[in-house]
XYZ file of C-alpha atoms in Angstrom:
521
model
C 5.157 10.320 -44.108
C 1.770 9.036 -41.423
C -1.652 10.691 -42.829
C -2.502 11.322 -39.308
C 0.735 13.563 -38.195
C -1.549 16.620 -36.472
C 1.243 18.386 -35.786
C 4.198 20.021 -37.768
C 7.297 21.544 -36.390
C 8.246 25.175 -36.498
C 9.792 24.988 -39.752
C 6.285 23.113 -41.337
C 7.691 19.804 -41.181
C 5.320 16.867 -40.059
C 5.796 15.203 -36.340
C 4.999 11.619 -36.188
C 2.713 10.474 -33.880
C 5.240 7.386 -33.298
C 9.296 7.154 -34.621
C 10.670 4.125 -34.448
C 12.133 0.383 -35.923
C 8.996 -0.871 -38.348
C 9.713 -4.368 -36.451
C 10.825 -2.567 -33.121
C 8.715 -2.793 -29.821
C 5.715 -0.034 -30.032
C 3.770 1.971 -27.303
C 1.037 0.509 -25.870
C 2.235 -3.801 -26.075
C 3.620 -5.545 -23.993
C 5.968 -4.807 -21.761
C 5.220 -1.253 -22.167
C 8.368 0.373 -22.250
C 7.554 3.216 -24.597
C 4.308 3.498 -22.723
C 0.766 1.897 -21.546
C -1.420 3.102 -24.632
C -0.707 3.793 -28.294
C -0.883 7.049 -28.762
C -0.090 8.451 -24.999
C -0.358 12.296 -25.035
C -1.280 12.759 -28.937
C -4.637 12.206 -28.542
C -5.224 13.876 -24.801
C -2.405 15.424 -22.369
C -1.553 13.688 -18.463
C -4.233 14.398 -15.861
C -2.653 17.379 -13.863
C -3.274 16.831 -10.920
C -2.287 19.488 -8.182
C -1.640 18.151 -4.602
C -3.991 21.012 -1.399
C -5.138 20.862 1.313
C -5.020 22.802 4.057
C -6.628 23.880 7.282
C -10.570 23.849 6.987
C -12.404 21.711 4.645
C -14.180 25.647 4.080
C -10.448 26.776 3.242
C -8.982 23.204 1.297
C -12.751 23.822 -0.745
C -11.452 27.337 -1.977
C -8.242 26.156 -2.430
C -10.166 23.571 -5.373
C -12.196 25.773 -6.797
C -9.253 28.259 -7.559
C -7.281 25.398 -9.448
C -10.367 24.313 -11.297
C -10.870 26.723 -12.431
C -6.434 27.158 -13.419
C -7.406 25.079 -15.437
C -6.047 21.996 -13.189
C -8.057 18.456 -14.882
C -7.970 16.831 -11.621
C -7.927 17.251 -7.601
C -5.161 15.687 -5.306
C -6.006 15.625 -0.985
C -3.668 16.154 1.596
C -4.798 16.118 4.706
C -3.260 16.366 8.572
C -0.867 13.706 10.378
C -3.618 13.427 12.761
C -6.175 12.045 9.766
C -3.727 10.667 8.199
C -2.920 8.592 11.539
C -6.514 8.192 12.554
C -6.887 10.557 15.207
C -9.497 13.082 15.375
C -8.947 16.675 15.523
C -9.995 16.646 19.668
C -7.994 13.834 20.361
C -5.102 15.222 22.717
C -2.707 13.616 20.692
C -3.633 15.532 17.663
C -2.683 18.467 19.459
C -0.375 21.877 17.569
C -1.421 19.222 14.628
C -4.629 20.254 13.104
C -4.729 21.719 10.021
C -0.900 21.851 9.427
C 0.312 19.365 6.461
C -2.746 19.340 5.130
C -6.858 19.338 5.891
C -8.694 18.810 8.923
C -11.470 15.446 8.227
C -12.768 14.331 11.111
C -16.188 13.382 9.782
C -18.719 12.773 6.688
C -20.222 16.658 7.849
C -16.368 17.762 6.632
C -16.043 16.049 3.726
C -19.254 17.878 2.123
C -17.577 20.927 2.936
C -14.800 19.509 1.352
C -16.735 18.760 -2.023
C -19.102 21.398 -1.757
C -20.322 22.679 -5.256
C -17.715 20.417 -7.451
C -19.202 18.017 -9.123
C -17.931 14.852 -8.337
C -19.041 13.223 -11.572
C -16.692 15.524 -13.355
C -13.626 15.439 -11.797
C -10.956 12.982 -10.902
C -9.699 13.081 -7.527
C -6.902 11.311 -5.712
C -6.510 10.972 -2.042
C -3.258 11.089 -0.078
C -4.516 8.543 2.585
C -3.096 5.267 3.207
C -3.431 3.652 6.834
C -7.531 4.992 7.554
C -7.839 5.098 2.976
C -10.738 3.006 2.923
C -12.029 5.270 5.596
C -11.798 8.488 3.770
C -12.917 6.236 0.482
C -16.135 5.421 2.384
C -16.440 9.460 2.879
C -16.361 10.361 0.008
C -18.587 7.638 -1.618
C -21.121 8.626 1.181
C -20.889 12.409 -0.237
C -21.014 11.850 -4.275
C -24.044 9.963 -3.125
C -25.698 12.746 -1.304
C -25.140 14.818 -4.761
C -26.695 12.188 -6.514
C -23.775 10.735 -8.268
C -23.775 6.431 -8.048
C -19.936 4.456 -6.896
C -19.928 3.486 -10.964
C -19.576 7.452 -11.486
C -16.693 8.171 -9.383
C -13.383 8.279 -10.772
C -9.852 8.512 -8.822
C -7.597 7.052 -6.312
C -6.370 6.464 -3.159
C -3.286 6.227 -2.548
C -3.958 3.240 0.744
C -0.619 1.777 0.175
C 0.227 0.913 3.982
C 3.376 -0.747 3.125
C 5.546 2.518 2.334
C 4.550 3.618 5.761
C 6.468 0.601 7.869
C 9.503 1.440 5.622
C 10.397 5.403 4.962
C 6.907 7.316 6.330
C 5.625 6.189 9.267
C 2.101 6.511 9.444
C 1.116 3.150 10.156
C -1.887 2.049 12.634
C -2.327 -1.512 12.195
C 0.264 -4.147 12.132
C 1.478 -5.677 8.683
C -1.026 -8.531 8.434
C -4.332 -6.865 9.626
C -3.416 -3.517 7.186
C -2.962 -6.464 3.996
C -6.604 -7.351 4.582
C -8.288 -4.284 4.632
C -6.074 -3.565 1.404
C -7.477 -6.894 -0.398
C -10.889 -5.765 2.023
C -10.498 -2.464 -0.468
C -9.810 -3.850 -3.283
C -12.881 -6.489 -3.193
C -15.540 -3.914 -2.497
C -14.354 -1.399 -4.696
C -14.656 -4.159 -7.523
C -18.262 -4.180 -6.566
C -19.046 -1.369 -5.476
C -17.265 1.435 -7.389
C -15.611 0.160 -10.269
C -13.831 2.425 -12.157
C -11.684 3.773 -8.673
C -7.840 3.100 -8.529
C -7.833 1.020 -5.349
C -3.923 1.464 -4.241
C -0.832 3.372 -5.515
C 1.539 1.741 -4.692
C 3.824 4.182 -3.889
C 7.513 4.913 -3.955
C 7.695 8.666 -3.519
C 8.321 9.077 -0.442
C 10.853 6.406 -0.225
C 12.981 8.832 -2.674
C 11.684 11.491 -0.303
C 13.627 9.915 1.709
C 16.950 9.184 0.381
C 16.250 5.573 -1.953
C 18.100 5.751 -5.443
C 16.153 5.515 -7.987
C 16.980 1.957 -8.335
C 15.625 0.913 -4.690
C 12.914 3.236 -5.425
C 11.877 1.514 -8.383
C 12.489 -1.831 -6.299
C 11.376 -1.242 -3.072
C 7.925 -0.004 -4.598
C 7.583 -3.349 -7.094
C 8.216 -5.358 -4.395
C 5.593 -3.767 -2.212
C 3.585 -4.214 -5.591
C 4.046 -8.038 -5.646
C 2.690 -8.538 -2.285
C -0.632 -6.620 -2.288
C -1.359 -8.838 -4.891
C 0.016 -11.938 -3.465
C -2.237 -10.794 -0.731
C -4.778 -10.629 -2.475
C -4.662 -13.537 -4.543
C -4.018 -15.171 -1.219
C -7.760 -13.919 -0.111
C -9.397 -15.611 -2.849
C -9.329 -12.523 -5.472
C -9.313 -13.189 -9.562
C -5.684 -11.337 -10.460
C -7.168 -9.803 -13.280
C -11.086 -9.104 -11.769
C -8.434 -6.519 -9.285
C -5.059 -5.788 -11.780
C -6.367 -3.139 -14.027
C -7.417 -1.310 -11.043
C -3.663 -0.867 -9.876
C -2.108 2.726 -9.692
C 2.109 3.658 -9.000
C 3.370 6.903 -7.640
C 6.500 7.867 -8.254
C 9.102 11.116 -7.868
C 11.338 13.075 -10.474
C 14.471 14.779 -9.909
C 16.637 16.577 -11.944
C 18.089 13.920 -13.498
C 16.673 13.721 -15.787
C 17.400 11.336 -18.370
C 17.987 8.306 -15.465
C 14.462 9.487 -14.224
C 13.125 8.550 -17.860
C 15.157 5.419 -18.276
C 13.650 4.463 -14.513
C 9.788 5.227 -15.813
C 10.363 3.013 -18.797
C 12.339 0.145 -16.755
C 9.611 -0.013 -14.293
C 7.468 -0.329 -16.960
C 8.804 -2.998 -18.167
C 9.504 -5.280 -15.190
C 5.947 -5.118 -13.729
C 4.740 -6.229 -16.804
C 6.666 -9.514 -17.076
C 5.626 -10.052 -13.200
C 1.927 -9.395 -13.662
C 1.936 -11.852 -16.809
C 5.477 -14.758 -16.375
C 4.634 -15.108 -12.058
C 0.430 -14.768 -11.811
C -0.364 -15.368 -14.888
C -2.465 -12.593 -15.971
C -4.310 -12.799 -18.940
C -5.971 -8.900 -19.655
C -3.446 -6.074 -20.827
C -4.861 -4.043 -18.521
C -3.581 -6.074 -15.613
C 0.207 -6.198 -16.893
C 0.336 -2.242 -17.586
C 2.145 0.105 -15.019
C 0.297 3.309 -14.907
C 1.383 5.966 -12.666
C 0.794 9.429 -11.470
C 4.549 11.909 -10.748
C 5.212 14.532 -8.531
C 7.960 16.455 -8.261
C 10.799 16.560 -6.148
C 9.928 18.262 -2.654
C 13.307 16.918 -1.365
C 15.373 18.400 -4.034
C 13.877 22.511 -3.173
C 15.517 25.081 -1.403
C 14.445 27.495 1.213
C 17.476 29.851 -0.395
C 16.813 31.061 -3.705
C 12.790 30.108 -3.631
C 12.036 31.196 -7.107
C 15.385 28.606 -8.402
C 12.802 25.840 -8.028
C 10.515 27.212 -10.702
C 13.622 26.106 -13.141
C 13.942 22.512 -10.885
C 10.146 21.901 -11.164
C 10.528 22.292 -15.345
C 12.969 19.979 -15.433
C 11.637 17.158 -13.035
C 7.698 17.516 -14.612
C 10.131 17.094 -18.544
C 11.446 13.385 -16.493
C 8.169 12.253 -15.200
C 6.299 13.574 -19.115
C 9.036 12.205 -21.676
C 9.034 9.077 -18.932
C 4.963 8.385 -20.079
C 3.041 9.176 -17.100
C -0.102 9.293 -16.501
C -0.651 12.405 -14.294
C 1.394 14.954 -12.331
C 1.964 16.808 -10.108
C 4.609 20.192 -9.832
C 5.416 21.792 -6.200
C 4.894 24.873 -5.866
C 8.647 27.069 -5.555
C 8.035 27.974 -2.268
C 6.613 24.129 -0.508
C 10.616 24.172 1.070
C 9.469 27.542 3.276
C 5.376 26.293 3.833
C 2.873 25.906 2.105
C 1.922 27.081 -1.508
C 0.337 30.580 -2.024
C -2.198 30.327 -3.870
C 0.265 32.770 -6.457
C 2.551 29.923 -6.588
C 0.290 26.788 -6.992
C -1.002 28.869 -9.897
C 2.447 29.163 -11.067
C 2.917 25.423 -10.809
C 0.095 24.378 -12.518
C 0.619 27.437 -15.214
C 3.639 24.742 -16.193
C 2.535 21.820 -17.064
C -0.226 24.159 -19.188
C 3.224 25.383 -21.044
C 4.783 22.173 -21.453
C 1.525 20.391 -22.499
C 0.350 23.224 -25.108
C 3.602 25.253 -25.950
C 5.670 23.131 -26.832
C 5.696 19.878 -28.991
C 5.935 17.124 -26.095
C 2.591 15.908 -26.840
C 3.534 15.188 -30.765
C 5.088 12.341 -30.629
C 5.268 9.301 -27.963
C 8.375 8.047 -26.816
C 10.127 10.853 -27.747
C 13.889 9.661 -26.435
C 12.641 6.070 -27.831
C 16.237 4.956 -29.818
C 18.762 7.240 -27.698
C 22.053 5.088 -27.111
C 21.850 6.465 -23.165
C 18.726 6.350 -22.233
C 18.360 2.675 -23.681
C 21.830 1.884 -21.746
C 20.162 3.373 -18.840
C 17.351 1.989 -19.175
C 18.261 -1.510 -20.061
C 20.385 -1.285 -16.380
C 17.639 -0.327 -13.820
C 16.035 -2.823 -15.170
C 18.860 -5.577 -13.834
C 19.771 -3.829 -10.985
C 16.322 -3.171 -10.041
C 15.420 -6.721 -10.784
C 18.387 -8.255 -8.711
C 17.226 -5.475 -5.605
C 13.478 -7.350 -5.829
C 15.164 -10.786 -5.705
C 17.320 -9.528 -2.269
C 13.931 -8.532 -0.732
C 12.553 -11.712 -1.457
C 15.326 -13.598 -0.088
C 13.245 -12.497 3.383
C 10.387 -14.751 2.780
C 8.034 -11.855 1.461
C 8.506 -7.793 1.530
C 6.735 -7.500 4.663
C 9.471 -10.656 6.106
C 11.847 -7.691 4.846
C 10.542 -4.267 6.446
C 10.142 -5.880 9.199
C 14.168 -7.296 9.197
C 14.723 -3.299 8.200
C 16.206 -4.526 5.159
C 14.711 -1.905 2.851
C 15.007 0.903 5.862
C 19.038 0.234 6.263
C 19.339 0.570 2.447
C 17.757 4.096 1.596
C 18.981 5.449 5.130
C 22.616 4.702 3.285
C 21.913 5.919 0.436
C 20.203 9.222 1.712
C 23.860 9.556 3.920
C 26.125 9.367 1.183
C 23.655 11.927 -0.765
C 23.713 14.386 2.469
C 28.023 13.642 2.087
C 27.846 14.523 -1.238
C 26.808 17.955 -1.135
C 28.175 19.225 2.226
C 31.372 18.199 0.463
C 30.133 20.141 -3.162
C 30.506 17.047 -4.754
C 26.621 17.046 -5.782
C 26.200 21.298 -6.801
C 22.775 22.276 -5.604
C 22.315 25.990 -6.610
C 22.255 28.434 -4.364
C 23.035 26.333 -1.524
C 26.132 24.673 -1.511
C 27.251 26.397 -4.855
C 25.716 30.107 -6.431
C 24.949 31.402 -2.981
C 24.098 35.189 -2.182
C 24.938 37.457 0.796
C 21.278 38.528 1.544
C 17.679 36.336 0.238
C 14.610 38.105 -0.542
C 11.651 38.783 2.213
C 8.968 36.352 1.463
C 5.355 36.103 3.575
C 4.433 32.038 3.686
C 1.106 31.208 4.267
C 0.400 30.853 7.667
C -2.332 27.913 9.058
C -4.475 29.524 11.901
C -3.738 28.290 14.864
C -7.697 28.501 15.699
C -8.875 26.020 13.449
C -7.943 23.010 15.717
C -10.585 25.038 17.885
C -13.363 25.183 15.309
C -13.068 21.814 14.594
C -12.993 20.578 18.131
C -16.132 22.738 18.359
C -17.704 21.144 15.111
C -17.316 17.240 16.693
C -18.763 18.224 19.670
C -21.824 19.364 17.678
C -21.700 16.323 15.968
C -21.638 14.190 18.670
C -24.649 15.780 20.101
C -26.831 16.038 17.373
C -26.209 12.496 16.345
C -28.146 9.405 17.202
C -25.223 8.157 19.981
C -26.788 4.608 20.738
C -27.745 4.009 16.306
C -23.437 4.831 15.766
C -22.214 2.659 19.004
C -23.858 -0.211 17.337
C -22.399 0.091 13.839
C -19.291 0.412 15.524
C -19.804 -2.839 17.235
C -20.757 -4.667 14.538
C -17.559 -3.147 12.282
C -15.262 -4.562 15.256
C -17.325 -8.367 14.778
C -16.077 -7.908 10.991
C -12.827 -6.594 11.711
C -12.760 -9.710 14.226
C -14.056 -12.894 11.543
C -13.613 -12.625 7.812
C -16.449 -10.058 6.072
C -15.761 -7.863 4.572
C -14.825 -4.488 6.490
C -15.680 -1.895 4.365
C -19.496 -2.268 4.990
C -20.050 -1.891 8.356
C -17.921 0.676 8.186
C -19.825 2.957 5.548
C -23.154 2.425 7.502
C -21.255 3.834 10.837
C -19.780 6.835 8.975
C -22.889 7.784 7.237
C -24.433 7.705 10.628
C -22.272 9.978 11.846
C -19.205 8.165 13.632
C -15.898 9.674 13.519
C -13.207 9.130 11.257
C -11.087 8.237 15.025
C -14.129 6.150 16.811
C -13.686 4.017 12.561
C -9.871 3.351 13.771
C -10.250 3.263 16.657
C -13.053 0.029 16.676
C -10.197 -1.077 14.584
C -7.780 -0.841 16.820
C -9.310 -2.383 19.575
C -9.451 -6.006 17.795
C -6.309 -5.770 15.574
C -3.977 -3.461 17.824
C -1.160 -1.026 16.431
C 2.199 -1.492 14.484
C 5.003 -1.342 17.072
C 8.162 -1.359 15.181
C 11.200 -3.489 15.756
C 14.615 -2.273 16.778
C 16.833 -3.016 13.325
C 19.719 -1.302 14.954
């Protein structure tokens, strides 16, 4: 018996931190099949990070305080569609979308309100933002500096994964080449200025939500990761200087056993790629650290309370697969933005799993399971082969431009839809175990007046700021974008002078252009 064992079963016998053959792979050792850290949750649970953001910065700030008071460990910011696309709230293209699927952030003034009375040196913040990811990171850093918090005290993540936008989500701005340059500039900037920040969250989640299978999810995600590493190395960065800050973002479905195997296989593939292809020497560069969100696409508007059960099963797969942080969806998200009660219940789901079960008593509880070990090997082999098919196009970008990943995902999505429609794939409450009359539900609604409020705030900002100084700063940003200078430094100065998110993105558009997808069918 291990004398360090701190947990006992309900029957009184000890639960060891690690089980397995003495000569077998250990957690925290290459290739990290069993987990990236030796003790995993036996020393501390995963980070409970609830994704939230809607309406105005003030409304979202109130929700963050509610979540923090309820015991969440980290914040995860959802931005509205105009912010994600690099437009200000008062632009015609933003009409009808302001504050709808996330919070509207137009300038440093909104960012101050968003994090009002939240100590940024004591929370970890994840921001789901891609094309303008560097812009929102700089706003966060500027607000932290106003709080007296230096960059080296900030912890968090920006998604900053532009390649998956071309594949599955569509919130891109610039063409792939300058987009990859912006990612590499962000790697270099954070290395110097915000060293604890995770500079990218390479995302398979949105591909899975679009219909990707587990094999496709990790294959296309890791292929994108390889492309980012190649771009950074080509820009002159040492692989061990940035690779330890790379992170990933995956989905957790209700197919619990396959999800556990998927996470184990993904760690193993990435470790081998980083050590063998890129020659990384730092073991931290080999580690695939990831955040997980339960599967929104599997939630149903019918009998929404059943989603509580689905989310619990999905969370179990993520936890037993070794996630580093987790967001559990609210049961009402198939209908509208989560209510306060629903968001709290989603967090309570994680807290019950962390503190009332024995999941945190031992590392990799499925290790040695015949089915999970076999599935891990099968997923690794199939995903590795699919990565090879991606790079038959020369690069992940080449495959994107040929429409390869998009076609593969759409084909899988179509098969799934046929299975649901035929009843072959059971969805409780939707195609089996239905009820005649649904109970009434009052969703959270976003006030359409928010758009006018944001426009008024922008008008005041533009009237009060030094317009000449802002224009001069934006000119320097355009010069940097046209040359080889790291664009984040002039971008930070423009934002400090109260340039808006839209103005900064338009300055880059004027140099780099906008992406126009090719017809692939």
